[in-house]
mmCIF file of C-alpha atoms and ligand atoms in Angstrom:
data_model
loop_
_atom_site.group_PDB
_atom_site.id
_atom_site.type_symbol
_atom_site.label_atom_id
_atom_site.label_comp_id
_atom_site.label_asym_id
_atom_site.label_seq_id
_atom_site.Cartn_x
_atom_site.Cartn_y
_atom_site.Cartn_z
ATOM 1 C CA MET A 22 -48.091 17.563 36.565
ATOM 2 C CA PRO A 23 -46.762 14.136 35.555
ATOM 3 C CA GLU A 24 -48.002 11.646 38.133
ATOM 4 C CA LEU A 25 -46.835 8.086 38.717
ATOM 5 C CA PRO A 26 -48.855 6.656 35.775
ATOM 6 C CA GLU A 27 -47.379 9.190 33.346
ATOM 7 C CA VAL A 28 -43.863 8.407 34.574
ATOM 8 C CA GLU A 29 -44.508 4.676 34.148
ATOM 9 C CA THR A 30 -45.955 5.319 30.688
ATOM 10 C CA THR A 31 -42.882 7.380 29.799
ATOM 11 C CA ARG A 32 -40.664 4.541 30.983
ATOM 12 C CA ARG A 33 -42.516 1.992 28.864
ATOM 13 C CA GLY A 34 -42.531 4.378 25.915
ATOM 14 C CA ILE A 35 -38.801 5.071 25.841
ATOM 15 C CA ASP A 36 -37.532 1.676 27.053
ATOM 16 C CA PRO A 37 -37.433 -0.182 23.700
ATOM 17 C CA HIS A 38 -35.722 2.824 22.064
ATOM 18 C CA VAL A 39 -32.919 3.323 24.588
ATOM 19 C CA VAL A 40 -32.009 -0.074 26.045
ATOM 20 C CA ASP A 41 -28.854 -1.611 24.544
ATOM 21 C CA ARG A 42 -27.809 1.731 23.037
ATOM 22 C CA ARG A 43 -24.618 3.458 24.045
ATOM 23 C CA ILE A 44 -24.642 7.072 25.199
ATOM 24 C CA GLU A 45 -22.401 9.015 22.800
ATOM 25 C CA HIS A 46 -22.623 12.212 24.788
ATOM 26 C CA VAL A 47 -24.981 14.249 26.938
ATOM 27 C CA LEU A 48 -25.780 17.703 25.653
ATOM 28 C CA ILE A 49 -26.924 20.056 28.391
ATOM 29 C CA ARG A 50 -28.353 23.295 27.038
ATOM 30 C CA ASN A 51 -29.596 24.511 30.399
ATOM 31 C CA ALA A 52 -28.368 22.943 33.654
ATOM 32 C CA LYS A 53 -30.587 25.075 35.851
ATOM 33 C CA LEU A 54 -33.344 22.653 36.732
ATOM 34 C CA ARG A 55 -34.771 22.177 40.232
ATOM 35 C CA TRP A 56 -31.195 21.378 41.245
ATOM 36 C CA PRO A 57 -28.386 22.330 38.859
ATOM 37 C CA ILE A 58 -27.220 19.321 36.838
ATOM 38 C CA GLU A 59 -23.752 18.463 38.107
ATOM 39 C CA GLU A 60 -20.936 19.163 35.691
ATOM 40 C CA ALA A 61 -19.589 15.633 36.112
ATOM 41 C CA LEU A 62 -22.832 14.051 34.865
ATOM 42 C CA ALA A 63 -22.272 14.469 31.135
ATOM 43 C CA PRO A 64 -18.669 13.200 30.958
ATOM 44 C CA LEU A 65 -19.399 10.308 33.360
ATOM 45 C CA ALA A 66 -22.513 9.111 31.515
ATOM 46 C CA SER A 67 -20.924 9.381 28.078
ATOM 47 C CA GLY A 68 -19.726 6.090 26.626
ATOM 48 C CA GLN A 69 -21.869 3.928 28.911
ATOM 49 C CA ARG A 70 -24.330 1.412 27.560
ATOM 50 C CA ILE A 71 -27.959 1.612 28.729
ATOM 51 C CA LEU A 72 -28.811 -1.696 30.401
ATOM 52 C CA GLY A 73 -32.445 -1.107 31.321
ATOM 53 C CA THR A 74 -35.045 1.262 32.775
ATOM 54 C CA ARG A 75 -36.887 1.191 36.075
ATOM 55 C CA ARG A 76 -39.208 3.459 38.011
ATOM 56 C CA ARG A 77 -39.281 4.239 41.722
ATOM 57 C CA ALA A 78 -42.102 6.551 42.850
ATOM 58 C CA LYS A 79 -41.987 9.326 40.253
ATOM 59 C CA TYR A 80 -38.289 8.860 39.508
ATOM 60 C CA LEU A 81 -37.271 7.300 36.232
ATOM 61 C CA LEU A 82 -34.129 5.220 36.685
ATOM 62 C CA ILE A 83 -31.998 4.519 33.621
ATOM 63 C CA ASP A 84 -29.437 1.859 34.471
ATOM 64 C CA LEU A 85 -26.043 2.319 32.827
ATOM 65 C CA GLU A 86 -23.006 0.082 33.039
ATOM 66 C CA HIS A 87 -21.513 1.904 36.030
ATOM 67 C CA HIS A 88 -24.190 4.357 37.185
ATOM 68 C CA THR A 89 -27.918 4.936 37.270
ATOM 69 C CA LEU A 90 -29.276 8.079 35.672
ATOM 70 C CA MET A 91 -32.195 9.302 37.791
ATOM 71 C CA VAL A 92 -34.660 11.669 36.116
ATOM 72 C CA HIS A 93 -37.622 13.449 37.681
ATOM 73 C CA LEU A 94 -40.094 15.175 35.380
ATOM 74 C CA GLY A 95 -40.991 17.821 37.955
ATOM 75 C CA MET A 96 -44.110 19.849 37.133
ATOM 76 C CA SER A 97 -43.902 19.953 33.355
ATOM 77 C CA GLY A 98 -41.063 17.727 32.131
ATOM 78 C CA SER A 99 -41.252 15.196 29.319
ATOM 79 C CA LEU A 100 -38.858 12.803 27.627
ATOM 80 C CA ARG A 101 -39.068 11.826 23.978
ATOM 81 C CA VAL A 102 -36.968 9.829 21.570
ATOM 82 C CA MET A 103 -36.174 11.558 18.260
ATOM 83 C CA PRO A 104 -33.376 11.928 15.726
ATOM 84 C CA ALA A 105 -30.526 13.814 17.389
ATOM 85 C CA SER A 106 -30.503 16.175 14.400
ATOM 86 C CA THR A 107 -34.018 17.459 15.215
ATOM 87 C CA PRO A 108 -33.735 21.219 15.882
ATOM 88 C CA PRO A 109 -34.317 21.837 19.603
ATOM 89 C CA LEU A 110 -37.279 23.797 20.885
ATOM 90 C CA PHE A 111 -36.894 26.557 23.448
ATOM 91 C CA HIS A 112 -37.483 24.350 26.496
ATOM 92 C CA ASP A 113 -35.437 21.344 25.286
ATOM 93 C CA HIS A 114 -32.810 21.451 28.037
ATOM 94 C CA VAL A 115 -31.040 18.074 27.793
ATOM 95 C CA ASP A 116 -30.251 15.591 24.998
ATOM 96 C CA ILE A 117 -28.920 12.148 25.789
ATOM 97 C CA VAL A 118 -27.418 11.374 22.410
ATOM 98 C CA LEU A 119 -27.388 7.662 21.547
ATOM 99 C CA ASN A 120 -25.160 5.727 19.171
ATOM 100 C CA ASP A 121 -28.064 4.899 16.823
ATOM 101 C CA GLY A 122 -28.558 8.507 15.698
ATOM 102 C CA ASN A 123 -31.444 9.170 18.065
ATOM 103 C CA CYS A 124 -31.483 11.133 21.274
ATOM 104 C CA LEU A 125 -33.564 11.074 24.405
ATOM 105 C CA ARG A 126 -34.643 14.698 24.650
ATOM 106 C CA TYR A 127 -35.830 16.368 27.862
ATOM 107 C CA ASN A 128 -38.242 19.285 27.595
ATOM 108 C CA ASP A 129 -39.342 21.184 30.693
ATOM 109 C CA PRO A 130 -40.900 24.682 30.498
ATOM 110 C CA ARG A 131 -41.021 25.194 34.269
ATOM 111 C CA ARG A 132 -37.656 23.525 35.021
ATOM 112 C CA PHE A 133 -38.756 21.774 38.226
ATOM 113 C CA GLY A 134 -37.382 18.445 37.008
ATOM 114 C CA SER A 135 -33.994 16.970 37.888
ATOM 115 C CA PHE A 136 -31.126 14.786 36.636
ATOM 116 C CA HIS A 137 -28.823 12.872 38.968
ATOM 117 C CA LEU A 138 -26.174 10.254 38.321
ATOM 118 C CA LEU A 139 -26.189 7.626 41.083
ATOM 119 C CA THR A 140 -23.656 5.002 42.035
ATOM 120 C CA SER A 141 -26.318 3.050 44.001
ATOM 121 C CA ASP A 142 -30.026 3.268 44.787
ATOM 122 C CA ASP A 143 -29.120 4.426 48.292
ATOM 123 C CA HIS A 144 -29.674 8.081 47.429
ATOM 124 C CA ALA A 145 -31.165 10.694 49.775
ATOM 125 C CA LEU A 146 -34.106 11.245 47.430
ATOM 126 C CA LEU A 147 -34.986 7.530 47.341
ATOM 127 C CA ARG A 148 -34.067 6.410 50.840
ATOM 128 C CA HIS A 149 -37.244 7.206 52.773
ATOM 129 C CA LEU A 150 -39.829 6.352 50.152
ATOM 130 C CA GLY A 151 -42.758 4.155 51.130
ATOM 131 C CA PRO A 152 -43.844 1.086 49.154
ATOM 132 C CA GLU A 153 -44.905 1.180 45.521
ATOM 133 C CA PRO A 154 -48.726 1.339 45.370
ATOM 134 C CA LEU A 155 -48.967 -1.443 42.772
ATOM 135 C CA SER A 156 -46.677 -3.802 44.684
ATOM 136 C CA SER A 157 -47.806 -6.465 47.123
ATOM 137 C CA ASP A 158 -46.044 -4.512 49.911
ATOM 138 C CA PHE A 159 -48.875 -2.014 49.745
ATOM 139 C CA ASP A 160 -52.269 -3.145 51.005
ATOM 140 C CA GLY A 161 -54.920 -2.372 53.580
ATOM 141 C CA ALA A 162 -52.983 -4.015 56.398
ATOM 142 C CA TRP A 163 -49.960 -1.840 55.642
ATOM 143 C CA LEU A 164 -52.070 1.332 55.720
ATOM 144 C CA TYR A 165 -53.826 0.247 58.904
ATOM 145 C CA GLN A 166 -50.545 -0.492 60.688
ATOM 146 C CA ALA A 167 -48.916 2.732 59.506
ATOM 147 C CA ALA A 168 -51.941 4.742 60.679
ATOM 148 C CA ARG A 169 -51.870 3.592 64.312
ATOM 149 C CA GLY A 170 -51.894 6.656 66.563
ATOM 150 C CA ARG A 171 -51.965 9.101 63.638
ATOM 151 C CA LYS A 172 -54.078 12.198 64.054
ATOM 152 C CA ALA A 173 -53.464 13.590 60.563
ATOM 153 C CA ALA A 174 -56.331 13.672 58.080
ATOM 154 C CA VAL A 175 -56.439 10.454 56.078
ATOM 155 C CA LYS A 176 -56.015 12.333 52.812
ATOM 156 C CA GLN A 177 -52.720 13.876 53.938
ATOM 157 C CA PHE A 178 -51.664 10.492 55.326
ATOM 158 C CA LEU A 179 -52.366 8.849 51.956
ATOM 159 C CA MET A 180 -50.403 11.528 50.078
ATOM 160 C CA ASP A 181 -47.340 11.145 52.339
ATOM 161 C CA GLY A 182 -44.619 9.500 50.252
ATOM 162 C CA ARG A 183 -43.236 7.742 53.331
ATOM 163 C CA ILE A 184 -46.543 5.850 53.661
ATOM 164 C CA VAL A 185 -47.012 5.048 49.976
ATOM 165 C CA VAL A 186 -45.482 6.706 46.926
ATOM 166 C CA GLY A 187 -47.224 8.170 43.920
ATOM 167 C CA VAL A 188 -50.662 9.024 45.301
ATOM 168 C CA GLY A 189 -51.056 12.631 44.163
ATOM 169 C CA ASN A 190 -53.922 14.950 44.991
ATOM 170 C CA ILE A 191 -56.245 13.827 42.205
ATOM 171 C CA TYR A 192 -55.766 10.128 42.941
ATOM 172 C CA ALA A 193 -56.191 10.703 46.696
ATOM 173 C CA ASN A 194 -59.518 12.473 46.133
ATOM 174 C CA GLU A 195 -60.756 9.781 43.792
ATOM 175 C CA ALA A 196 -59.594 6.824 45.906
ATOM 176 C CA LEU A 197 -61.193 8.218 49.072
ATOM 177 C CA PHE A 198 -64.481 8.619 47.230
ATOM 178 C CA MET A 199 -64.284 5.060 45.891
ATOM 179 C CA ALA A 200 -63.613 3.779 49.416
ATOM 180 C CA GLY A 201 -66.373 5.939 50.967
ATOM 181 C CA ILE A 202 -63.933 7.650 53.334
ATOM 182 C CA ARG A 203 -64.149 11.352 54.104
ATOM 183 C CA PRO A 204 -60.778 13.084 53.408
ATOM 184 C CA THR A 205 -60.802 14.869 56.788
ATOM 185 C CA ARG A 206 -61.188 11.727 58.894
ATOM 186 C CA ARG A 207 -58.287 11.018 61.245
ATOM 187 C CA ALA A 208 -55.991 8.370 59.786
ATOM 188 C CA GLY A 209 -55.831 6.552 63.131
ATOM 189 C CA ASN A 210 -59.617 6.198 63.357
ATOM 190 C CA ILE A 211 -60.236 4.101 60.249
ATOM 191 C CA SER A 212 -60.867 0.357 60.348
ATOM 192 C CA LEU A 213 -58.759 -2.284 58.632
ATOM 193 C CA GLN A 214 -61.675 -3.162 56.374
ATOM 194 C CA ARG A 215 -62.011 0.409 55.150
ATOM 195 C CA TYR A 216 -58.250 0.649 54.576
ATOM 196 C CA GLN A 217 -58.482 -2.505 52.490
ATOM 197 C CA ARG A 218 -61.057 -0.798 50.284
ATOM 198 C CA LEU A 219 -58.851 2.288 50.080
ATOM 199 C CA ALA A 220 -55.753 0.326 49.060
ATOM 200 C CA GLU A 221 -57.775 -1.494 46.397
ATOM 201 C CA ALA A 222 -59.102 1.815 45.076
ATOM 202 C CA VAL A 223 -55.571 3.255 44.820
ATOM 203 C CA LYS A 224 -54.364 0.187 42.910
ATOM 204 C CA GLU A 225 -57.387 0.205 40.612
ATOM 205 C CA LEU A 226 -57.003 3.904 39.762
ATOM 206 C CA LEU A 227 -53.278 3.779 39.071
ATOM 207 C CA ALA A 228 -53.464 0.541 37.083
ATOM 208 C CA ALA A 229 -56.264 1.980 34.933
ATOM 209 C CA ALA A 230 -54.283 5.159 34.319
ATOM 210 C CA ILE A 231 -51.185 3.192 33.289
ATOM 211 C CA GLU A 232 -53.275 0.995 31.008
ATOM 212 C CA GLN A 233 -54.870 4.063 29.452
ATOM 213 C CA GLY A 234 -51.419 5.561 28.982
ATOM 214 C CA GLY A 235 -50.362 2.465 27.100
ATOM 215 C CA THR A 236 -52.479 3.584 24.183
ATOM 216 C CA THR A 237 -50.407 6.785 23.903
ATOM 217 C CA LEU A 238 -47.001 5.083 23.841
ATOM 218 C CA ARG A 239 -46.324 6.045 20.229
ATOM 219 C CA ASP A 240 -46.466 9.695 21.354
ATOM 220 C CA PHE A 241 -43.096 9.228 23.026
ATOM 221 C CA VAL A 242 -41.255 8.785 19.757
ATOM 222 C CA GLY A 243 -40.682 11.342 17.009
ATOM 223 C CA GLY A 244 -42.577 14.510 16.159
ATOM 224 C CA ASP A 245 -42.461 17.877 17.834
ATOM 225 C CA GLY A 246 -45.422 17.621 20.151
ATOM 226 C CA LYS A 247 -45.374 16.590 23.759
ATOM 227 C CA PRO A 248 -46.715 13.337 25.107
ATOM 228 C CA GLY A 249 -50.337 13.882 25.940
ATOM 229 C CA TYR A 250 -50.806 13.319 29.626
ATOM 230 C CA PHE A 251 -54.113 11.639 29.902
ATOM 231 C CA ALA A 252 -57.150 12.687 31.824
ATOM 232 C CA GLN A 253 -59.219 10.030 33.501
ATOM 233 C CA LYS A 254 -62.923 10.358 33.929
ATOM 234 C CA LEU A 255 -62.981 11.900 37.376
ATOM 235 C CA ARG A 256 -65.552 11.096 40.031
ATOM 236 C CA VAL A 257 -65.024 14.018 42.414
ATOM 237 C CA TYR A 258 -61.829 15.947 41.641
ATOM 238 C CA GLY A 259 -62.618 19.239 39.900
ATOM 239 C CA ARG A 260 -66.342 18.668 40.426
ATOM 240 C CA GLY A 261 -66.947 20.702 43.610
ATOM 241 C CA GLY A 262 -70.544 21.993 43.699
ATOM 242 C CA GLN A 263 -71.658 19.473 41.081
ATOM 243 C CA SER A 264 -73.780 16.452 41.860
ATOM 244 C CA CYS A 265 -72.341 13.191 43.167
ATOM 245 C CA ARG A 266 -72.473 10.458 40.536
ATOM 246 C CA ALA A 267 -73.541 7.926 43.184
ATOM 247 C CA CYS A 268 -76.241 9.734 45.213
ATOM 248 C CA SER A 269 -76.903 13.003 43.309
ATOM 249 C CA GLY A 270 -76.072 15.060 46.407
ATOM 250 C CA GLN A 271 -73.912 18.155 45.994
ATOM 251 C CA LEU A 272 -70.158 17.572 46.182
ATOM 252 C CA GLN A 273 -68.373 19.727 48.718
ATOM 253 C CA GLU A 274 -65.016 21.383 48.076
ATOM 254 C CA ILE A 275 -62.650 22.331 50.902
ATOM 255 C CA ARG A 276 -58.974 23.187 51.383
ATOM 256 C CA LEU A 277 -57.066 20.566 53.331
ATOM 257 C CA GLY A 278 -53.317 20.916 53.867
ATOM 258 C CA ASN A 279 -53.355 23.630 51.189
ATOM 259 C CA ARG A 280 -54.761 21.246 48.579
ATOM 260 C CA THR A 281 -58.237 21.057 47.123
ATOM 261 C CA SER A 282 -60.379 18.254 48.464
ATOM 262 C CA VAL A 283 -63.728 17.349 46.993
ATOM 263 C CA PHE A 284 -66.032 14.828 48.612
ATOM 264 C CA CYS A 285 -69.630 13.739 49.057
ATOM 265 C CA THR A 286 -71.014 14.249 52.559
ATOM 266 C CA THR A 287 -73.455 11.368 52.041
ATOM 267 C CA CYS A 288 -71.237 8.745 50.417
ATOM 268 C CA GLN A 289 -68.054 9.507 52.388
ATOM 269 C CA ARG A 290 -67.971 9.117 56.160
HETATM 270 ZN ZN1 ZN B 301 -72.742 10.779 47.062
#
């Protein structure tokens, strides 16, 4: 599933190829995504110049003259720039055709992604989002304050988009290991110092993933393949039963909130 770093990498990959182009038309081959694409989207977006791109959580925001096109990649979506004449593949559901002969093509086998045309950023899907993990609004003090009185497991707390956006299951597992915090510990029972380590771990992981993605930017232009979502060298995720890289003890795997959690009973308290 595309996580925050992949969305940011997509944004950086397409940005130089779409900004300052005009949208000639929007070709929707299949509107049935997670939510049906509204019929008004294509005619409204057509003719508008693309002013810039932004990202909020896992939403890609493409600023037009009068609207913002908000795209979510869902479970399996990808965006690529290619000549508009390129024959579409089976799961190529949307083309944003540009005035330079290229199009921004959306492919999504599982169709959990979405397209919305916004008149402002005050949209229901964006309104209650927590801070961006790589911004200065997110730090240990923020986590500590937000956790006061919380009985939820820290891992579920960290994955709650109202607390901080973009920390998916893999990153939550990895960050908790780096901070030495057991995923099941109550969010309200963790010290400020340990939350500072956790916030630093989240920033370090996401920044490294975005930097790694930077080397794959050319994959977002041309060709028939899909951008290769990148795998980081994982410390605990997917390694249940194997030995901890820090202490050689056996990593334990449990289900927590219906998600897989892997941790070291020695290194994480
Ligand atoms: Zn260990």
